[in-house]
Amino acid sequence: MAQQYDYIILGAGAAGLSLAVRLANDPWFASKRILLIDREPKTRNDRTWCVWERGAGYFEELVHHRWQQLHVRHYEGQLPLQLKGYEYKLIRGIDFYKHAFATLAQAPHIQVLYDAVQQVEAATGLVHCANGSYQATHIFSSVLLQEPAMQPADLYLLQHFRGWWVETDTDCFDPAAADLMNFRTSQQHGCAFVYVLPVSKRRALIEYTLFTEDTLTDEQYDEGLRHFMTHEMQLSQYRITEVENGIIPMTNLRFPASDGRIVFIGTAGGQTKASTGYTFQYIQKHSQALLQWLKQPGTPLPQPAARFRFYDTVLLRVLHERRLPGADVFFRLFQNNPADRVFRFLDNESNFWEELLLMNSTPKSIFVPAALASLRG
Ligand SMILES: Cc1cc2nc3c(=O)[nH]c(=O)nc-3n(C[C@H](O)[C@H](O)[C@H](O)COP(=O)(O)OP(=O)(O)OC[C@H]3O[C@@H](n4cnc5c(N)ncnc54)[C@H](O)[C@@H]3O)c2cc1C
């Protein structure tokens, strides 16, 4: 006999924990029996999340550092972004995990289990793990047991990166300002840029990031970072204190929102922005919407507007088919538009008028054929 729950959350990563913490904090759910399953405890600072945001976010107390000055740099020039109230915020993975599990420890109706999910029966809500089976009315899954099949028109790029947390013995950084995208790095492997995220005068996260089809070797990432530090930052004396690696899918492949009793969340639920890889804020909005959905049965599940899917496909096509160097795509976007408009657009929160202005700022000879090809696809 499977143990019974109201809700089971699969995966205690960004999406599973964002949802679980909200369920723990909302008294409406105090009578629900909730199970959170992950294959392993979260003990490592395995990722750093950065988001742009206006005002306080749900996890505001976890913000490790914030910047009110951002730059986009390119060999052609540098753009100080006018943020108009937006801040760029950094949350450390380990702080998020500790906070989330401390919150769940105060919620007796939420149980945490470490086990490997092997199969989920959508029709019955049965979850089969290596060491037992569990059943619930609703399953929220960030565990992708099988990726949806690619269709011929689907585009798939990888955002892959290596970040070095570095420390210096002298003051080398300006903790008030960060580089959102610094394209003054070799583009030999495809679209590449570096995040420069100083959290003090002597400590920074420098992340070498690529939007390409294939990952690099460890040595190539290290070489990319070393080259940038030496030539762009003129920095040769530093200690690497932590290394962060990541691969994020950038695809217009349709991740199903739900299947029977399963609602997919996080990257598995299509919450990764296809054209940028940003996910954390989409997860927050989705988690918030799911609580409303649970409270008001019968309301449709939250879905992104179709036009943003189309814009993502066009942008992804330009990057994927290298119709214009990725460095130029993003530099032009920020050069020809105020940053707050770009942020709203990338957050799927712009209005149609703003989108027309954005479209008008892109090179027509590149984007119109990409849009037509995306319509046909
Ligand atoms: C290094 C890194 C940095 C990133 N930085 C940013 C950023 O700055 N901004 C941004 O917006 N996005 C960023 N992302 C993208 C995105 O926000 C993260 O990938 C985010 O963690 C996705 O959340 P998730 O819950 O979907 O997946 P995860 O956080 O990966 O959680 C999935 C969980 O499922 C568990 N699991 C998997 N398979 C099983 C199984 N069979 N059984 C049981 N448990 C299982 C895993 O252990 C994991 O805990 C980053 C991603 C990475 C990898």
Coordinates of C-alpha atoms and ligand atoms in Angstrom, one line a residue:
M1 CA 0.0 0.0 0.0
A2 CA 1.3 3.4 -1.0
Q3 CA 1.4 6.1 1.7
Q4 CA -1.2 8.8 0.9
Y5 CA -0.7 12.5 0.7
D6 CA -2.6 15.5 -0.6
Y7 CA 0.4 16.8 -2.5
I8 CA 3.8 15.3 -3.4
I9 CA 6.6 17.6 -4.7
L10 CA 9.3 15.8 -6.7
G11 CA 12.7 17.5 -6.5
A12 CA 14.0 19.8 -3.8
G13 CA 15.7 22.3 -6.1
A14 CA 14.7 25.8 -6.9
A15 CA 11.2 24.9 -8.1
G16 CA 10.3 22.2 -5.5
L17 CA 11.6 24.3 -2.6
S18 CA 10.0 27.6 -3.8
L19 CA 6.7 25.8 -3.9
A20 CA 7.2 23.9 -0.6
V21 CA 8.2 27.1 1.3
R22 CA 5.1 28.9 0.0
L23 CA 2.9 26.0 1.1
A24 CA 4.6 26.0 4.5
N25 CA 4.1 29.7 4.9
D26 CA 0.4 29.8 3.9
P27 CA -2.0 28.8 6.7
W28 CA -4.6 27.7 4.1
F29 CA -2.5 24.6 3.5
A30 CA -1.9 23.7 7.2
S31 CA -4.3 20.8 7.0
K32 CA -2.8 19.3 3.9
R33 CA -0.4 16.3 4.0
I34 CA 2.6 17.2 1.9
L35 CA 5.6 15.1 0.9
L36 CA 8.8 16.5 -0.7
I37 CA 11.1 13.9 -2.3
D38 CA 14.7 14.4 -3.5
R39 CA 17.4 11.9 -4.2
E40 CA 19.9 13.6 -2.0
P41 CA 20.2 16.3 0.7
K42 CA 21.3 19.8 -0.4
T43 CA 24.6 20.3 1.3
R44 CA 26.6 22.1 -1.4
N45 CA 26.6 25.7 -2.7
D46 CA 26.0 24.2 -6.2
R47 CA 24.7 27.3 -8.0
T48 CA 24.2 31.1 -7.8
W49 CA 21.0 32.6 -8.9
C50 CA 20.9 36.2 -10.3
V51 CA 17.7 38.0 -11.1
W52 CA 16.7 41.5 -12.0
E53 CA 13.8 42.7 -9.9
R54 CA 11.9 45.9 -9.0
G55 CA 11.1 46.0 -5.2
A56 CA 11.3 43.1 -2.8
G57 CA 11.1 39.5 -3.9
Y58 CA 9.7 36.5 -2.0
F59 CA 13.2 35.5 -0.9
E60 CA 14.4 39.0 -0.4
E61 CA 16.2 38.2 2.9
L62 CA 18.4 35.8 1.1
V63 CA 19.9 38.4 -1.3
H64 CA 23.6 38.1 -0.8
H65 CA 24.5 41.1 -2.9
R66 CA 22.7 43.6 -5.2
W67 CA 23.7 46.1 -7.8
Q68 CA 22.1 49.3 -8.9
Q69 CA 24.7 49.8 -11.7
L70 CA 24.9 47.3 -14.6
H71 CA 26.8 47.4 -17.8
V72 CA 26.7 45.5 -21.1
R73 CA 30.1 45.7 -22.8
H74 CA 31.0 44.9 -26.4
Y75 CA 34.1 45.5 -28.5
E76 CA 32.1 48.4 -30.1
G77 CA 31.5 50.1 -26.7
Q78 CA 30.0 49.9 -23.3
L79 CA 26.5 50.6 -22.2
P80 CA 25.7 51.7 -18.6
L81 CA 22.1 50.5 -18.2
Q82 CA 19.4 52.9 -16.9
L83 CA 17.7 50.5 -14.4
K84 CA 14.8 52.7 -13.4
G85 CA 14.2 51.0 -10.1
Y86 CA 15.4 47.5 -11.1
E87 CA 18.2 45.9 -9.1
Y88 CA 20.3 42.9 -10.1
K89 CA 20.3 40.5 -7.1
L90 CA 22.4 37.5 -6.3
I91 CA 21.2 34.6 -4.2
R92 CA 23.6 31.8 -3.2
G93 CA 22.2 28.3 -3.6
I94 CA 23.3 27.2 -0.2
D95 CA 21.6 30.1 1.5
F96 CA 18.4 29.3 -0.3
Y97 CA 18.6 25.6 0.6
K98 CA 19.3 26.3 4.3
H99 CA 16.5 28.8 4.5
A100 CA 14.0 26.5 2.7
F101 CA 14.8 23.4 4.9
A102 CA 14.7 25.5 8.1
T103 CA 11.2 26.7 7.0
L104 CA 10.1 23.2 6.3
A105 CA 11.4 22.0 9.6
Q106 CA 8.8 24.3 11.2
A107 CA 5.9 22.8 9.2
P108 CA 4.8 19.5 10.7
H109 CA 2.5 18.8 7.8
I110 CA 5.4 18.7 5.3
Q111 CA 7.6 15.7 5.3
V112 CA 10.9 15.5 3.5
L113 CA 12.1 12.2 2.1
Y114 CA 15.4 11.2 0.4
D115 CA 14.8 8.6 -2.3
A116 CA 15.3 8.3 -6.1
V117 CA 12.1 8.7 -8.1
Q118 CA 11.9 6.0 -10.7
Q119 CA 8.4 6.2 -12.1
V120 CA 5.3 8.4 -11.8
E121 CA 1.8 7.2 -12.8
A122 CA 0.0 10.2 -14.1
A123 CA -3.5 8.8 -14.0
T124 CA -3.3 7.5 -10.4
G125 CA -0.8 9.9 -8.8
L126 CA 1.4 7.0 -7.7
V127 CA 5.1 7.8 -7.3
H128 CA 7.5 4.9 -7.3
C129 CA 10.8 5.4 -5.7
A130 CA 13.8 3.1 -5.1
N131 CA 12.6 2.4 -1.6
G132 CA 8.8 2.8 -1.5
S133 CA 5.7 4.1 -3.2
Y134 CA 3.6 7.2 -2.4
Q135 CA 0.4 8.6 -3.8
A136 CA -1.3 12.0 -3.9
T137 CA -4.1 14.0 -5.5
H138 CA -1.6 16.4 -7.0
I139 CA 2.0 15.7 -7.9
F140 CA 4.3 18.7 -8.6
S141 CA 7.3 17.4 -10.5
S142 CA 10.6 19.1 -11.2
V143 CA 12.1 15.7 -12.0
L144 CA 12.2 15.0 -15.7
L145 CA 12.3 11.3 -16.0
Q146 CA 12.1 11.6 -19.8
E147 CA 12.6 14.7 -21.9
P148 CA 9.8 15.5 -24.4
A149 CA 10.6 14.3 -27.9
M150 CA 12.0 16.9 -30.2
Q151 CA 9.9 17.9 -33.2
P152 CA 11.6 18.8 -36.5
A153 CA 10.9 22.6 -35.9
D154 CA 12.3 22.6 -32.4
L155 CA 15.5 24.4 -31.7
Y156 CA 17.9 23.4 -28.9
L157 CA 20.9 25.4 -27.6
L158 CA 22.8 25.0 -24.4
Q159 CA 23.6 27.8 -22.1
H160 CA 26.7 26.4 -20.5
F161 CA 29.2 28.1 -18.2
R162 CA 31.9 28.0 -15.6
G163 CA 32.1 30.5 -12.9
W164 CA 35.1 31.3 -10.6
W165 CA 34.6 32.9 -7.2
V166 CA 37.9 34.8 -7.0
E167 CA 39.6 36.7 -4.1
T168 CA 42.4 39.2 -4.4
D169 CA 44.8 40.7 -1.8
T170 CA 44.3 44.2 -2.9
D171 CA 41.2 46.2 -3.9
C172 CA 40.4 45.3 -7.5
F173 CA 36.6 45.4 -7.9
D174 CA 33.8 47.9 -7.6
P175 CA 31.0 46.1 -5.6
A176 CA 28.5 48.7 -6.7
A177 CA 28.6 47.8 -10.4
A178 CA 28.3 44.5 -12.3
D179 CA 28.7 43.4 -15.9
L180 CA 25.4 41.8 -17.0
M181 CA 27.0 40.7 -20.3
N182 CA 30.6 41.4 -21.2
F183 CA 31.2 40.2 -24.8
R184 CA 34.8 41.3 -24.8
T185 CA 35.9 37.7 -24.9
S186 CA 36.7 35.4 -27.7
Q187 CA 33.7 34.4 -29.8
Q188 CA 35.6 31.5 -31.4
H189 CA 33.3 28.8 -30.0
G190 CA 30.1 30.8 -30.7
C191 CA 28.2 33.4 -28.7
A192 CA 30.2 33.9 -25.5
F193 CA 30.1 36.5 -22.7
V194 CA 31.2 37.0 -19.1
Y195 CA 29.3 38.0 -16.0
V196 CA 31.4 40.1 -13.7
L197 CA 29.7 40.1 -10.3
P198 CA 31.8 41.7 -7.6
V199 CA 30.4 41.3 -4.1
S200 CA 33.2 43.3 -2.4
K201 CA 36.3 45.1 -3.4
R202 CA 38.2 41.9 -3.1
R203 CA 35.7 39.2 -4.1
A204 CA 33.8 38.5 -7.3
L205 CA 32.1 35.8 -9.3
I206 CA 33.4 35.8 -12.9
E207 CA 31.3 33.5 -15.1
Y208 CA 32.3 32.6 -18.6
T209 CA 29.0 31.7 -20.5
L210 CA 28.3 30.4 -23.9
F211 CA 25.1 29.9 -25.9
T212 CA 26.1 27.1 -28.3
E213 CA 25.1 23.5 -29.2
D214 CA 28.0 21.8 -27.5
T215 CA 29.7 22.2 -24.2
L216 CA 33.5 22.9 -23.9
T217 CA 36.2 20.9 -22.2
D218 CA 37.2 22.0 -18.6
E219 CA 40.5 23.4 -20.0
Q220 CA 38.6 25.5 -22.6
Y221 CA 36.4 27.0 -19.9
D222 CA 39.4 27.7 -17.7
E223 CA 41.3 29.2 -20.6
G224 CA 38.3 31.4 -21.4
L225 CA 38.2 32.7 -17.8
R226 CA 42.0 33.2 -17.6
H227 CA 42.1 35.1 -20.9
F228 CA 39.3 37.4 -19.8
M229 CA 40.8 38.0 -16.4
T230 CA 44.2 38.8 -17.9
H231 CA 43.2 40.9 -20.9
E232 CA 39.8 42.5 -20.0
M233 CA 40.2 42.8 -16.3
Q234 CA 44.1 43.1 -16.2
L235 CA 44.1 40.8 -13.3
S236 CA 46.8 38.1 -12.8
Q237 CA 47.0 37.8 -9.0
Y238 CA 43.9 36.1 -7.6
R239 CA 42.8 33.0 -5.7
I240 CA 39.9 30.8 -7.0
T241 CA 37.9 29.9 -3.9
E242 CA 34.9 28.1 -5.6
V243 CA 34.1 26.8 -9.0
E244 CA 30.5 26.7 -10.4
N245 CA 29.6 24.8 -13.6
G246 CA 26.2 24.7 -15.2
I247 CA 24.2 23.7 -18.3
I248 CA 20.8 25.2 -18.9
P249 CA 18.6 24.2 -21.9
M250 CA 17.6 27.0 -24.2
T251 CA 14.9 25.4 -26.3
N252 CA 11.4 26.0 -27.7
L253 CA 10.7 22.3 -27.2
R254 CA 7.2 22.1 -25.6
F255 CA 7.5 20.9 -22.0
P256 CA 4.0 19.8 -21.0
A257 CA 2.5 21.9 -18.2
S258 CA 0.7 18.8 -16.8
D259 CA -0.2 15.2 -17.4
G260 CA -3.1 13.6 -15.4
R261 CA -2.4 14.3 -11.7
I262 CA 1.1 15.7 -12.5
V263 CA 1.9 19.4 -12.8
F264 CA 5.4 20.0 -14.0
I265 CA 7.4 22.7 -12.4
G266 CA 10.8 24.4 -12.8
T267 CA 12.9 23.6 -15.9
A268 CA 10.9 20.3 -16.3
G269 CA 7.8 22.5 -16.5
G270 CA 9.1 24.8 -19.2
Q271 CA 9.9 27.6 -16.7
T272 CA 13.3 28.2 -18.3
K273 CA 13.2 31.2 -20.7
A274 CA 14.2 29.7 -24.0
S275 CA 16.1 32.8 -25.3
T276 CA 18.1 33.6 -22.1
G277 CA 18.1 30.6 -19.8
Y278 CA 16.8 32.7 -16.9
T279 CA 14.5 30.5 -14.8
F280 CA 14.4 31.6 -11.1
Q281 CA 11.9 34.4 -11.5
Y282 CA 9.6 32.3 -13.7
I283 CA 9.7 29.7 -11.0
Q284 CA 8.6 32.3 -8.4
K285 CA 5.7 33.5 -10.5
H286 CA 4.7 29.9 -11.3
S287 CA 4.8 28.8 -7.7
Q288 CA 2.7 31.8 -6.6
A289 CA 0.1 31.0 -9.4
L290 CA 0.0 27.4 -8.4
L291 CA -1.0 28.3 -4.8
Q292 CA -4.0 30.2 -6.3
W293 CA -4.8 27.4 -8.6
L294 CA -4.9 24.9 -5.6
K295 CA -7.1 27.3 -3.6
Q296 CA -9.6 27.8 -6.4
P297 CA -10.2 24.4 -8.1
G298 CA -11.4 24.6 -11.6
T299 CA -9.3 27.6 -12.6
P300 CA -7.0 26.8 -15.5
L301 CA -3.3 26.1 -14.9
P302 CA -1.1 29.2 -15.4
Q303 CA 0.3 29.2 -19.0
P304 CA 2.7 31.7 -20.7
A305 CA 1.2 33.9 -23.4
A306 CA 1.7 32.3 -26.8
R307 CA 3.3 35.5 -28.3
F308 CA 6.2 35.2 -25.9
R309 CA 6.8 31.7 -27.0
F310 CA 6.9 33.0 -30.6
Y311 CA 9.4 35.8 -29.7
D312 CA 11.6 33.3 -27.9
T313 CA 11.6 31.1 -31.0
V314 CA 12.6 34.0 -33.2
L315 CA 15.4 35.0 -30.9
L316 CA 16.5 31.5 -30.5
R317 CA 16.5 30.9 -34.2
V318 CA 18.7 34.0 -34.8
L319 CA 21.2 32.6 -32.2
H320 CA 20.9 29.0 -33.2
E321 CA 21.4 29.6 -36.9
R322 CA 24.0 32.3 -36.2
R323 CA 22.1 34.8 -38.5
L324 CA 23.8 37.5 -36.4
P325 CA 26.5 37.0 -33.8
G326 CA 24.9 36.6 -30.5
A327 CA 27.1 39.4 -29.1
D328 CA 25.5 41.8 -31.6
V329 CA 22.0 40.6 -30.9
F330 CA 22.1 41.4 -27.2
F331 CA 24.3 44.5 -27.5
R332 CA 21.8 46.0 -30.1
L333 CA 18.9 45.1 -27.9
F334 CA 20.3 47.1 -25.0
Q335 CA 21.8 49.8 -27.1
N336 CA 18.5 50.6 -28.8
N337 CA 16.1 50.2 -25.9
P338 CA 15.9 51.3 -22.3
A339 CA 17.0 48.4 -20.0
D340 CA 13.6 48.4 -18.1
R341 CA 11.8 47.7 -21.4
V342 CA 14.2 44.8 -22.2
F343 CA 13.8 43.4 -18.7
R344 CA 10.0 43.5 -19.0
F345 CA 10.2 41.8 -22.4
L346 CA 12.5 39.1 -21.1
D347 CA 10.2 38.6 -18.1
N348 CA 7.2 38.1 -20.5
E349 CA 5.7 41.2 -18.9
S350 CA 6.0 43.8 -21.7
N351 CA 2.9 45.2 -23.5
F352 CA 2.3 44.9 -27.2
W353 CA 3.4 48.5 -27.8
E354 CA 6.8 47.9 -26.1
E355 CA 7.2 44.8 -28.1
L356 CA 6.6 46.7 -31.4
L357 CA 9.3 49.2 -30.3
L358 CA 11.7 46.3 -29.5
M359 CA 11.0 44.6 -32.8
N360 CA 11.5 47.9 -34.6
S361 CA 15.0 48.2 -33.0
T362 CA 16.3 44.9 -34.4
P363 CA 17.9 44.6 -37.9
K364 CA 14.9 43.8 -40.1
S365 CA 17.0 41.9 -42.7
I366 CA 17.9 39.3 -39.9
F367 CA 14.8 39.2 -37.8
V368 CA 12.0 39.2 -40.4
P369 CA 13.2 36.1 -42.2
A370 CA 13.8 34.4 -38.8
A371 CA 10.2 35.4 -37.8
L372 CA 8.8 34.0 -41.0
A373 CA 10.7 30.8 -40.6
S374 CA 9.4 30.5 -37.0
L375 CA 5.8 31.0 -38.2
R376 CA 6.2 28.2 -40.8
G377 CA 7.8 26.0 -38.1
Ligands
LIG1 C1 24.9 26.5 -11.9 C2 23.6 27.1 -12.3 C3 23.4 28.5 -12.2 C4 22.2 29.1 -12.6 N1 22.0 30.4 -12.5 C5 20.8 30.9 -12.8 C6 20.6 32.3 -12.6 O1 21.5 33.1 -12.2 N2 19.3 32.8 -12.8 C7 18.3 32.0 -13.3 O2 17.2 32.6 -13.4 N3 18.5 30.7 -13.5 C8 19.7 30.2 -13.2 N4 19.9 28.8 -13.4 C9 18.8 28.0 -14.1 C10 17.8 27.6 -13.0 O3 17.3 28.6 -12.2 C11 18.3 26.4 -12.2 O4 18.7 25.4 -13.0 C12 17.2 26.0 -11.2 O5 17.9 25.3 -10.2 C13 16.1 25.1 -11.8 O6 15.3 24.7 -10.8 P1 14.6 23.3 -10.9 O7 13.9 23.1 -9.6 O8 13.8 23.1 -12.1 O9 15.8 22.2 -11.0 P2 16.8 21.9 -9.9 O10 17.1 23.0 -9.0 O11 18.0 21.2 -10.6 O12 16.1 20.8 -8.9 C14 15.8 19.5 -9.4 C15 15.9 18.6 -8.2 O13 15.4 17.3 -8.6 C16 16.2 16.3 -8.0 N5 16.1 15.1 -8.8 C17 16.5 14.9 -10.1 N6 16.2 13.7 -10.4 C18 15.7 13.0 -9.4 C19 15.2 11.7 -9.2 N7 15.1 10.8 -10.1 N8 14.7 11.4 -7.9 C20 14.7 12.4 -6.9 N9 15.1 13.6 -7.1 C21 15.6 13.9 -8.3 C22 17.6 16.9 -8.0 O14 18.5 16.4 -7.0 C23 17.3 18.4 -7.7 O15 17.4 18.7 -6.3 C24 21.1 28.2 -13.1 C25 21.3 26.8 -13.2 C26 22.6 26.3 -12.9 C27 22.8 24.8 -13.1

